[in-house]
């Protein structure tokens, strides 16, 4: 019998103890690690065009029924007033206390038919409320390729970069019709009908193509053939896992599922295998200290008080005084080098900093200090080839969030946890400088403007 998350917490003693010592590995992208090398692959979405295979690492939750839209509206902080077929949005949910559960991309595929795509945190939350609430809905869940037996239901390919539009025109044999950001269109590629979502990454034009798995190989081969003269580069999991650092998306904040009015029933419903793992230098037995609000991650523009939703009353209070601001932290090169150099010196080394992505738990939460005082938390960290910097995304108190502010990131755990990705090490302090999020000026001027429209 599958152990519930509630039972696992009781066995471990607390949510923090369970997550900090979890034997689960960090997020895995079950695709080829590198087709060439991750540095060149990172550069492709800025210089030519990148092909990224999204078919295997995300979960699809197909939601159908007359109450499907009502369920999503009841749980989502977003406005659904103008949401219609062939639209998509970044779906964001919170708990009763206004803390973030997670986010995913919601596709409006047909009347009474939706596909919620992303990490499992918010997908589990939606499925729980649909199954236990008064909703006339059905669910079809297609897990990622780590947990699924057999092939995915859909292929999903992402094209990104300055040559993406020209590639779409070459592969379809026709001009691409004007399509608004996060709106969908239908194309024909090598005789195959393909649905496409218009979006972008790090400010560059992009398209997400999807359809039945059985047709995916033919579509991919056509993209490779037509993309060769345009410098198309296939991107593996190493580069892809770091792409969020340029667009300033935090992929896996710790979900606020352990407290709130629904927590007890939800933790009984959720299997322990969905717990994930907690990494980083922040140590507190209060699980709430690891939570974030939508405002901490820059999602305030997506919160719409034009409908009733779970957590609305709490968010209305939080909105009056947002607690943190999302920023990019540019890590000091000498301090990063010193941490890595410690592996080649006598004595206990610093925690290994992996490239291009340094996360060693599903939920990475590191302390950020000014003059020894905590001013926020650092999330994902990694190397951005296109900017030649090592950076992390962070949520800081407003007084510390001004670009140019000098802070310190505490890297490593004390005491060391029992996670498989954690070797014996010592904590080190790494100086960092606050910068805007997204860090790239191109992304700030283009991507952020478009995502603001898409979230509404």
Short mmCIF file of C-alpha atoms in Angstrom, two decimals:
data_model
loop_
_atom_site.label_atom_id
_atom_site.label_comp_id
_atom_site.label_asym_id
_atom_site.label_seq_id
_atom_site.Cartn_x
_atom_site.Cartn_y
_atom_site.Cartn_z
CA UNK A 1 0.00 0.00 0.00
CA UNK A 2 1.34 3.44 -0.94
CA UNK A 3 2.35 5.54 2.07
CA UNK A 4 0.64 8.92 2.34
CA UNK A 5 2.62 12.11 2.78
CA UNK A 6 0.90 12.60 6.15
CA UNK A 7 2.20 9.22 7.33
CA UNK A 8 5.71 9.96 6.05
CA UNK A 9 5.76 13.27 7.94
CA UNK A 10 4.64 11.55 11.14
CA UNK A 11 7.42 8.99 10.72
CA UNK A 12 10.08 11.69 10.11
CA UNK A 13 8.87 13.96 12.90
CA UNK A 14 8.18 17.10 10.85
CA UNK A 15 7.81 18.27 7.24
CA UNK A 16 11.25 19.92 7.38
CA UNK A 17 12.99 16.77 8.60
CA UNK A 18 11.28 14.67 5.94
CA UNK A 19 12.15 17.04 3.08
CA UNK A 20 15.67 17.93 4.20
CA UNK A 21 16.72 14.28 4.42
CA UNK A 22 14.58 12.96 1.56
CA UNK A 23 16.19 10.34 -0.63
CA UNK A 24 14.55 11.78 -3.74
CA UNK A 25 16.92 13.17 -6.33
CA UNK A 26 16.69 16.74 -7.66
CA UNK A 27 14.57 17.36 -10.73
CA UNK A 28 15.57 15.04 -13.56
CA UNK A 29 15.14 15.83 -17.24
CA UNK A 30 14.92 12.36 -18.82
CA UNK A 31 16.34 13.41 -22.19
CA UNK A 32 19.85 13.52 -23.68
CA UNK A 33 22.11 15.60 -21.43
CA UNK A 34 24.08 17.31 -24.24
CA UNK A 35 23.72 17.04 -27.99
CA UNK A 36 26.89 19.09 -28.46
CA UNK A 37 27.88 20.97 -25.29
CA UNK A 38 25.68 22.91 -22.91
CA UNK A 39 27.55 26.21 -23.48
CA UNK A 40 26.86 26.26 -27.21
CA UNK A 41 23.35 24.99 -26.60
CA UNK A 42 22.68 27.89 -24.20
CA UNK A 43 23.92 30.33 -26.82
CA UNK A 44 21.59 28.97 -29.51
CA UNK A 45 18.42 30.53 -28.09
CA UNK A 46 20.09 33.93 -28.24
CA UNK A 47 22.02 33.62 -31.52
CA UNK A 48 20.22 31.23 -33.91
CA UNK A 49 17.38 28.86 -32.97
CA UNK A 50 17.13 26.17 -30.32
CA UNK A 51 15.06 22.99 -30.42
CA UNK A 52 14.12 21.78 -26.96
CA UNK A 53 12.22 18.54 -26.34
CA UNK A 54 9.62 19.06 -23.60
CA UNK A 55 7.90 15.71 -24.16
CA UNK A 56 9.40 13.84 -21.22
CA UNK A 57 10.02 15.95 -18.11
CA UNK A 58 6.61 17.51 -17.45
CA UNK A 59 3.25 16.17 -16.30
CA UNK A 60 0.06 16.69 -18.33
CA UNK A 61 -3.29 16.79 -16.54
CA UNK A 62 -6.16 16.71 -19.03
CA UNK A 63 -9.25 18.19 -17.37
CA UNK A 64 -12.64 17.73 -19.02
CA UNK A 65 -16.25 18.35 -18.05
CA UNK A 66 -18.85 21.04 -17.60
CA UNK A 67 -17.25 22.22 -14.32
CA UNK A 68 -13.65 22.20 -15.56
CA UNK A 69 -13.45 25.96 -16.01
CA UNK A 70 -15.19 26.58 -12.67
CA UNK A 71 -12.66 24.32 -10.90
CA UNK A 72 -9.75 26.20 -12.41
CA UNK A 73 -11.29 29.58 -11.64
CA UNK A 74 -11.95 28.51 -8.03
CA UNK A 75 -8.29 27.63 -7.56
CA UNK A 76 -6.44 30.08 -9.82
CA UNK A 77 -5.46 33.60 -8.81
CA UNK A 78 -5.59 34.59 -12.49
CA UNK A 79 -8.50 36.24 -14.22
CA UNK A 80 -10.58 33.93 -16.39
CA UNK A 81 -12.91 36.65 -17.67
CA UNK A 82 -11.52 36.60 -21.22
CA UNK A 83 -10.05 33.11 -21.26
CA UNK A 84 -11.22 31.12 -24.28
CA UNK A 85 -10.35 28.22 -26.56
CA UNK A 86 -6.90 28.53 -28.18
CA UNK A 87 -5.60 30.64 -25.30
CA UNK A 88 -3.09 29.65 -22.65
CA UNK A 89 -1.95 31.21 -19.38
CA UNK A 90 0.44 30.73 -16.51
CA UNK A 91 -1.93 29.20 -13.97
CA UNK A 92 -1.04 30.13 -10.37
CA UNK A 93 -2.59 28.71 -7.19
CA UNK A 94 -2.21 29.51 -3.49
CA UNK A 95 -3.38 27.93 -0.25
CA UNK A 96 -5.90 29.41 2.17
CA UNK A 97 -3.18 31.56 3.74
CA UNK A 98 -2.13 33.12 0.41
CA UNK A 99 1.13 31.19 0.12
CA UNK A 100 2.10 29.75 -3.25
CA UNK A 101 1.23 26.17 -4.17
CA UNK A 102 2.85 26.43 -7.60
CA UNK A 103 2.33 27.35 -11.22
CA UNK A 104 1.91 25.57 -14.55
CA UNK A 105 0.86 26.37 -18.10
CA UNK A 106 -2.86 25.98 -18.72
CA UNK A 107 -3.95 25.27 -22.31
CA UNK A 108 -7.60 25.88 -23.27
CA UNK A 109 -7.83 23.13 -25.88
CA UNK A 110 -11.59 22.87 -26.55
CA UNK A 111 -14.96 23.56 -25.01
CA UNK A 112 -14.82 21.97 -21.55
CA UNK A 113 -11.31 20.67 -22.27
CA UNK A 114 -8.01 21.84 -20.75
CA UNK A 115 -4.44 20.63 -20.38
CA UNK A 116 -2.47 21.73 -17.31
CA UNK A 117 1.24 21.21 -17.99
CA UNK A 118 4.21 21.48 -15.66
CA UNK A 119 5.72 20.19 -12.45
CA UNK A 120 3.42 18.09 -10.30
CA UNK A 121 3.00 20.47 -7.35
CA UNK A 122 0.09 22.53 -8.63
CA UNK A 123 -1.22 19.65 -10.77
CA UNK A 124 -1.66 17.48 -7.65
CA UNK A 125 -3.46 20.38 -5.96
CA UNK A 126 -5.96 20.80 -8.82
CA UNK A 127 -6.64 17.08 -9.09
CA UNK A 128 -7.23 16.79 -5.34
CA UNK A 129 -9.79 19.58 -5.29
CA UNK A 130 -11.49 18.27 -8.42
CA UNK A 131 -11.81 14.77 -7.01
CA UNK A 132 -12.88 15.76 -3.50
CA UNK A 133 -15.03 18.81 -4.35
CA UNK A 134 -18.43 19.22 -5.94
CA UNK A 135 -17.26 19.31 -9.56
CA UNK A 136 -18.46 17.47 -12.65
CA UNK A 137 -14.99 16.86 -14.10
CA UNK A 138 -12.83 13.99 -15.25
CA UNK A 139 -9.04 13.74 -15.18
CA UNK A 140 -6.57 11.97 -17.41
CA UNK A 141 -3.07 12.21 -16.03
CA UNK A 142 0.04 11.64 -18.11
CA UNK A 143 3.05 11.67 -15.81
CA UNK A 144 6.57 12.41 -16.95
CA UNK A 145 8.77 9.73 -18.45
CA UNK A 146 10.32 8.91 -15.06
CA UNK A 147 7.03 7.62 -13.64
CA UNK A 148 5.04 6.75 -16.78
CA UNK A 149 4.99 3.32 -18.37
CA UNK A 150 5.15 3.70 -22.14
CA UNK A 151 5.23 6.72 -24.40
CA UNK A 152 3.81 10.18 -23.63
CA UNK A 153 0.35 11.13 -24.87
CA UNK A 154 1.75 14.19 -26.63
CA UNK A 155 5.01 15.26 -28.16
CA UNK A 156 5.98 18.80 -27.22
CA UNK A 157 8.79 20.71 -28.96
CA UNK A 158 9.95 24.22 -28.19
CA UNK A 159 11.61 26.51 -30.72
CA UNK A 160 13.41 29.57 -29.36
CA UNK A 161 15.69 32.18 -30.83
CA UNK A 162 15.96 34.96 -33.42
CA UNK A 163 15.58 32.45 -36.29
CA UNK A 164 12.51 30.70 -34.83
CA UNK A 165 10.02 32.67 -36.93
CA UNK A 166 11.92 32.02 -40.17
CA UNK A 167 12.14 28.33 -39.33
CA UNK A 168 8.38 28.15 -38.80
CA UNK A 169 7.84 29.76 -42.19
CA UNK A 170 10.23 27.35 -43.86
CA UNK A 171 8.77 24.26 -42.25
CA UNK A 172 5.14 25.25 -42.91
CA UNK A 173 5.77 26.74 -46.35
CA UNK A 174 3.75 29.86 -45.54
CA UNK A 175 3.98 33.12 -43.58
CA UNK A 176 3.18 32.68 -39.91
CA UNK A 177 -0.08 34.51 -39.18
CA UNK A 178 0.07 37.15 -36.44
CA UNK A 179 -0.56 35.37 -33.15
CA UNK A 180 -0.65 37.11 -29.80
CA UNK A 181 1.64 35.99 -26.98
CA UNK A 182 0.25 32.87 -25.24
CA UNK A 183 -2.35 32.33 -27.96
CA UNK A 184 -2.49 29.19 -30.08
CA UNK A 185 -2.60 28.56 -33.81
CA UNK A 186 -2.71 25.46 -36.02
CA UNK A 187 -0.12 24.69 -38.72
CA UNK A 188 0.66 21.92 -41.17
CA UNK A 189 4.18 20.47 -41.05
CA UNK A 190 5.07 17.69 -43.51
CA UNK A 191 1.39 16.87 -43.90
CA UNK A 192 0.83 16.71 -40.12
CA UNK A 193 -1.57 19.04 -38.31
CA UNK A 194 0.34 20.71 -35.47
CA UNK A 195 -0.94 22.98 -32.71
CA UNK A 196 1.35 25.79 -31.62
CA UNK A 197 1.57 28.11 -28.64
CA UNK A 198 3.23 31.47 -29.27
CA UNK A 199 5.58 32.38 -26.49
CA UNK A 200 9.19 33.28 -25.76
CA UNK A 201 12.14 32.56 -23.51
CA UNK A 202 14.70 35.13 -22.37
CA UNK A 203 12.92 37.64 -24.58
CA UNK A 204 13.45 35.73 -27.82
CA UNK A 205 10.57 34.70 -30.13
CA UNK A 206 9.36 31.17 -29.61
CA UNK A 207 6.83 28.52 -30.49
CA UNK A 208 5.72 25.45 -28.57
CA UNK A 209 4.53 22.73 -30.95
CA UNK A 210 2.48 19.75 -29.77
CA UNK A 211 0.33 16.90 -31.02
CA UNK A 212 -0.15 13.11 -30.74
CA UNK A 213 3.04 11.29 -29.79
CA UNK A 214 2.86 9.03 -32.83
CA UNK A 215 3.35 12.03 -35.12
CA UNK A 216 6.19 13.61 -33.18
CA UNK A 217 9.14 11.98 -34.92
CA UNK A 218 7.96 13.15 -38.32
CA UNK A 219 7.49 16.70 -37.10
CA UNK A 220 10.89 16.71 -35.39
CA UNK A 221 12.63 15.43 -38.51
CA UNK A 222 11.06 18.22 -40.56
CA UNK A 223 12.26 20.81 -38.03
CA UNK A 224 15.79 19.41 -38.11
CA UNK A 225 15.85 19.34 -41.90
CA UNK A 226 14.56 22.88 -42.42
CA UNK A 227 16.44 24.26 -39.42
CA UNK A 228 19.91 23.16 -40.50
CA UNK A 229 20.62 26.18 -42.76
CA UNK A 230 19.35 28.48 -39.98
CA UNK A 231 21.79 27.15 -37.41
CA UNK A 232 19.26 25.07 -35.47
CA UNK A 233 20.78 23.51 -32.34
CA UNK A 234 19.25 20.64 -30.39
CA UNK A 235 19.32 21.46 -26.69
CA UNK A 236 19.86 18.78 -24.06
CA UNK A 237 18.76 18.62 -20.47
CA UNK A 238 21.79 20.41 -18.99
CA UNK A 239 21.28 23.61 -20.95
CA UNK A 240 17.50 23.40 -20.79
CA UNK A 241 17.52 23.10 -16.99
CA UNK A 242 19.31 26.47 -16.78
CA UNK A 243 17.12 28.40 -19.23
CA UNK A 244 14.89 29.74 -16.46
CA UNK A 245 17.78 31.81 -15.08
CA UNK A 246 17.62 34.12 -18.09
CA UNK A 247 13.84 34.50 -18.13
CA UNK A 248 13.76 34.77 -14.28
CA UNK A 249 11.21 32.01 -13.72
CA UNK A 250 11.53 30.11 -10.43
CA UNK A 251 10.52 26.55 -11.39
CA UNK A 252 10.05 24.86 -8.02
CA UNK A 253 9.39 26.97 -4.94
CA UNK A 254 8.41 24.83 -1.97
CA UNK A 255 4.61 24.35 -2.17
CA UNK A 256 2.62 25.63 0.81
CA UNK A 257 0.75 22.37 1.32
CA UNK A 258 1.69 21.68 4.94
CA UNK A 259 -0.51 24.30 6.62
CA UNK A 260 -3.89 25.84 5.94
CA UNK A 261 -7.49 24.64 6.05
CA UNK A 262 -7.02 21.87 3.46
CA UNK A 263 -3.64 20.59 4.63
CA UNK A 264 -4.75 17.62 6.73
CA UNK A 265 -6.97 16.06 4.06
CA UNK A 266 -4.53 16.88 1.28
CA UNK A 267 -1.53 15.30 2.99
CA UNK A 268 -3.60 12.15 3.57
CA UNK A 269 -4.52 12.10 -0.13
CA UNK A 270 -1.03 12.83 -1.51
CA UNK A 271 1.46 9.94 -1.78
CA UNK A 272 4.77 10.33 0.03
CA UNK A 273 6.58 9.96 -3.29
CA UNK A 274 5.31 13.44 -4.20
CA UNK A 275 7.14 15.12 -1.32
CA UNK A 276 10.33 16.18 -3.12
CA UNK A 277 13.48 17.32 -1.32
CA UNK A 278 14.60 20.51 0.41
CA UNK A 279 18.14 21.85 0.00
CA UNK A 280 20.05 24.93 1.03
CA UNK A 281 21.44 26.93 3.88
CA UNK A 282 18.14 28.12 5.34
CA UNK A 283 17.44 26.00 8.41
CA UNK A 284 14.22 26.38 10.35
CA UNK A 285 11.80 23.87 11.84
CA UNK A 286 8.92 26.18 10.83
CA UNK A 287 7.89 24.98 7.38
CA UNK A 288 6.23 28.36 6.82
CA UNK A 289 9.67 29.99 6.72
CA UNK A 290 10.25 28.27 3.38
CA UNK A 291 6.98 29.47 1.81
CA UNK A 292 6.70 32.31 -0.70
CA UNK A 293 3.77 34.36 -1.91
CA UNK A 294 2.99 35.15 -5.56
CA UNK A 295 4.32 38.64 -4.93
CA UNK A 296 7.70 37.30 -3.78
CA UNK A 297 8.18 35.77 -7.25
CA UNK A 298 6.91 38.70 -9.30
CA UNK A 299 3.46 37.22 -9.95
CA UNK A 300 1.57 40.17 -8.52
CA UNK A 301 0.60 41.27 -12.02
CA UNK A 302 -1.22 37.93 -12.42
CA UNK A 303 -3.37 38.20 -9.29
CA UNK A 304 -6.89 39.25 -10.25
CA UNK A 305 -9.48 39.99 -7.60
CA UNK A 306 -12.29 39.87 -10.16
CA UNK A 307 -13.48 36.43 -8.97
CA UNK A 308 -13.64 34.31 -5.85
CA UNK A 309 -10.79 31.84 -5.47
CA UNK A 310 -9.13 29.83 -2.73
CA UNK A 311 -6.86 32.15 -0.77
CA UNK A 312 -8.32 35.40 -2.09
CA UNK A 313 -8.98 36.96 1.31
CA UNK A 314 -5.42 36.28 2.46
CA UNK A 315 -3.93 37.59 -0.79
CA UNK A 316 -5.94 40.80 -0.50
CA UNK A 317 -4.18 41.43 2.82
CA UNK A 318 -0.75 40.43 1.48
CA UNK A 319 -1.19 42.67 -1.56
CA UNK A 320 -1.31 45.74 0.66
CA UNK A 321 2.33 45.23 1.64
CA UNK A 322 4.24 42.68 -0.50
CA UNK A 323 7.01 41.18 1.57
CA UNK A 324 9.74 40.53 -1.02
CA UNK A 325 10.90 41.46 -4.51
CA UNK A 326 12.24 39.03 -7.11
CA UNK A 327 15.76 39.87 -8.28
CA UNK A 328 18.80 38.29 -9.91
CA UNK A 329 21.94 37.88 -7.83
CA UNK A 330 25.25 37.99 -9.73
CA UNK A 331 27.70 35.90 -7.73
CA UNK A 332 31.22 37.19 -7.17
CA UNK A 333 33.56 35.35 -9.57
CA UNK A 334 36.43 35.14 -7.06
CA UNK A 335 34.18 33.63 -4.39
CA UNK A 336 32.71 31.08 -6.81
CA UNK A 337 36.22 30.15 -7.94
CA UNK A 338 37.38 29.85 -4.31
CA UNK A 339 34.51 27.50 -3.48
CA UNK A 340 35.37 25.29 -6.44
CA UNK A 341 39.08 25.50 -5.72
CA UNK A 342 38.47 24.15 -2.21
CA UNK A 343 37.88 20.74 -3.78
CA UNK A 344 41.56 20.78 -4.80
CA UNK A 345 42.90 21.93 -1.43
CA UNK A 346 43.47 20.13 1.89
CA UNK A 347 40.60 20.08 4.37
CA UNK A 348 36.84 19.91 4.13
CA UNK A 349 35.72 21.55 0.85
CA UNK A 350 32.75 23.77 0.14
CA UNK A 351 29.58 22.26 -1.29
CA UNK A 352 30.25 21.36 -4.91
CA UNK A 353 28.78 23.93 -7.31
CA UNK A 354 27.49 22.11 -10.36
CA UNK A 355 27.44 23.75 -13.81
CA UNK A 356 25.31 24.90 -15.47
CA UNK A 357 22.68 24.32 -12.72
CA UNK A 358 23.70 24.14 -9.07
CA UNK A 359 20.43 23.02 -7.47
CA UNK A 360 20.89 19.89 -5.34
CA UNK A 361 17.30 19.51 -4.10
CA UNK A 362 13.93 19.96 -5.73
CA UNK A 363 13.37 23.02 -3.51
CA UNK A 364 16.56 25.12 -3.22
CA UNK A 365 16.38 27.68 -0.41
CA UNK A 366 19.59 29.54 0.53
CA UNK A 367 20.02 32.42 2.98
CA UNK A 368 20.83 35.91 1.69
CA UNK A 369 22.48 38.31 4.14
CA UNK A 370 23.48 41.95 4.53
CA UNK A 371 25.84 42.64 7.43
CA UNK A 372 24.97 39.23 8.89
CA UNK A 373 21.21 39.83 8.85
CA UNK A 374 18.79 37.80 6.71
CA UNK A 375 17.19 39.84 3.92
CA UNK A 376 15.61 37.06 1.84
CA UNK A 377 16.21 33.75 0.12
CA UNK A 378 18.04 32.58 -3.00
CA UNK A 379 16.39 30.00 -5.26
CA UNK A 380 17.85 28.39 -8.39
CA UNK A 381 21.52 29.10 -9.15
CA UNK A 382 23.61 28.46 -12.23
CA UNK A 383 25.81 29.69 -15.03
CA UNK A 384 24.50 31.85 -17.89
CA UNK A 385 26.81 31.52 -20.90
CA UNK A 386 25.13 34.36 -22.76
CA UNK A 387 26.01 36.79 -19.97
CA UNK A 388 29.13 35.00 -18.69
CA UNK A 389 27.94 35.18 -15.10
CA UNK A 390 27.06 32.78 -12.32
CA UNK A 391 23.71 33.90 -10.98
CA UNK A 392 20.75 32.95 -8.85
CA UNK A 393 17.17 34.10 -8.63
CA UNK A 394 16.20 35.49 -5.25
CA UNK A 395 13.35 37.04 -3.26
CA UNK A 396 14.57 39.93 -1.10
CA UNK A 397 13.01 42.50 1.21
CA UNK A 398 12.42 45.77 -0.68
CA UNK A 399 15.25 47.64 1.06
CA UNK A 400 17.76 45.06 -0.21
CA UNK A 401 16.34 44.69 -3.72
CA UNK A 402 17.78 47.81 -5.34
CA UNK A 403 20.13 46.94 -8.24
CA UNK A 404 23.75 47.32 -7.20
CA UNK A 405 23.15 46.32 -3.58
CA UNK A 406 25.86 44.05 -2.20
CA UNK A 407 24.65 40.92 -0.41
CA UNK A 408 26.04 37.55 0.70
CA UNK A 409 24.64 34.13 -0.29
CA UNK A 410 25.29 31.39 2.25
CA UNK A 411 26.13 28.29 0.22
CA UNK A 412 25.96 24.77 1.65
CA UNK A 413 24.20 23.09 4.54
CA UNK A 414 24.97 23.14 8.26
CA UNK A 415 24.52 20.49 9.44
CA UNK A 416 24.86 18.43 6.26
CA UNK A 417 21.65 16.62 5.37
CA UNK A 418 21.30 12.98 4.30
CA UNK A 419 20.18 13.70 0.74
CA UNK A 420 22.01 11.60 -1.88
CA UNK A 421 23.27 14.74 -3.66
CA UNK A 422 24.93 16.08 -0.51
CA UNK A 423 28.55 15.19 0.22
CA UNK A 424 30.43 16.16 3.41
CA UNK A 425 31.15 19.88 3.07
CA UNK A 426 31.38 23.20 4.88
CA UNK A 427 29.28 26.31 4.42
CA UNK A 428 30.84 29.28 2.66
CA UNK A 429 29.73 32.84 2.08
CA UNK A 430 29.63 34.08 -1.50
CA UNK A 431 29.33 37.77 -2.23
CA UNK A 432 26.74 38.78 -4.80
CA UNK A 433 25.36 41.92 -6.41
CA UNK A 434 21.65 42.57 -6.88
CA UNK A 435 20.54 42.95 -10.50
CA UNK A 436 17.14 43.10 -12.23
CA UNK A 437 15.10 39.98 -13.01
CA UNK A 438 15.28 39.09 -15.84
CA UNK A 439 18.96 39.98 -15.93
CA UNK A 440 19.18 40.28 -19.72
CA UNK A 441 18.10 43.73 -20.91
CA UNK A 442 16.58 42.15 -24.03
CA UNK A 443 14.50 39.82 -21.90
CA UNK A 444 13.38 42.63 -19.58
CA UNK A 445 12.21 44.78 -22.45
CA UNK A 446 10.42 42.04 -24.40
CA UNK A 447 9.64 38.95 -22.35
CA UNK A 448 8.32 40.76 -19.29
CA UNK A 449 5.98 42.96 -21.31
CA UNK A 450 4.50 39.95 -23.10
CA UNK A 451 4.14 37.77 -20.00
CA UNK A 452 2.24 40.56 -18.26
CA UNK A 453 -0.41 40.35 -20.97
CA UNK A 454 -0.42 36.54 -20.97
CA UNK A 455 -1.00 36.20 -17.23
CA UNK A 456 -4.23 38.16 -17.25
#
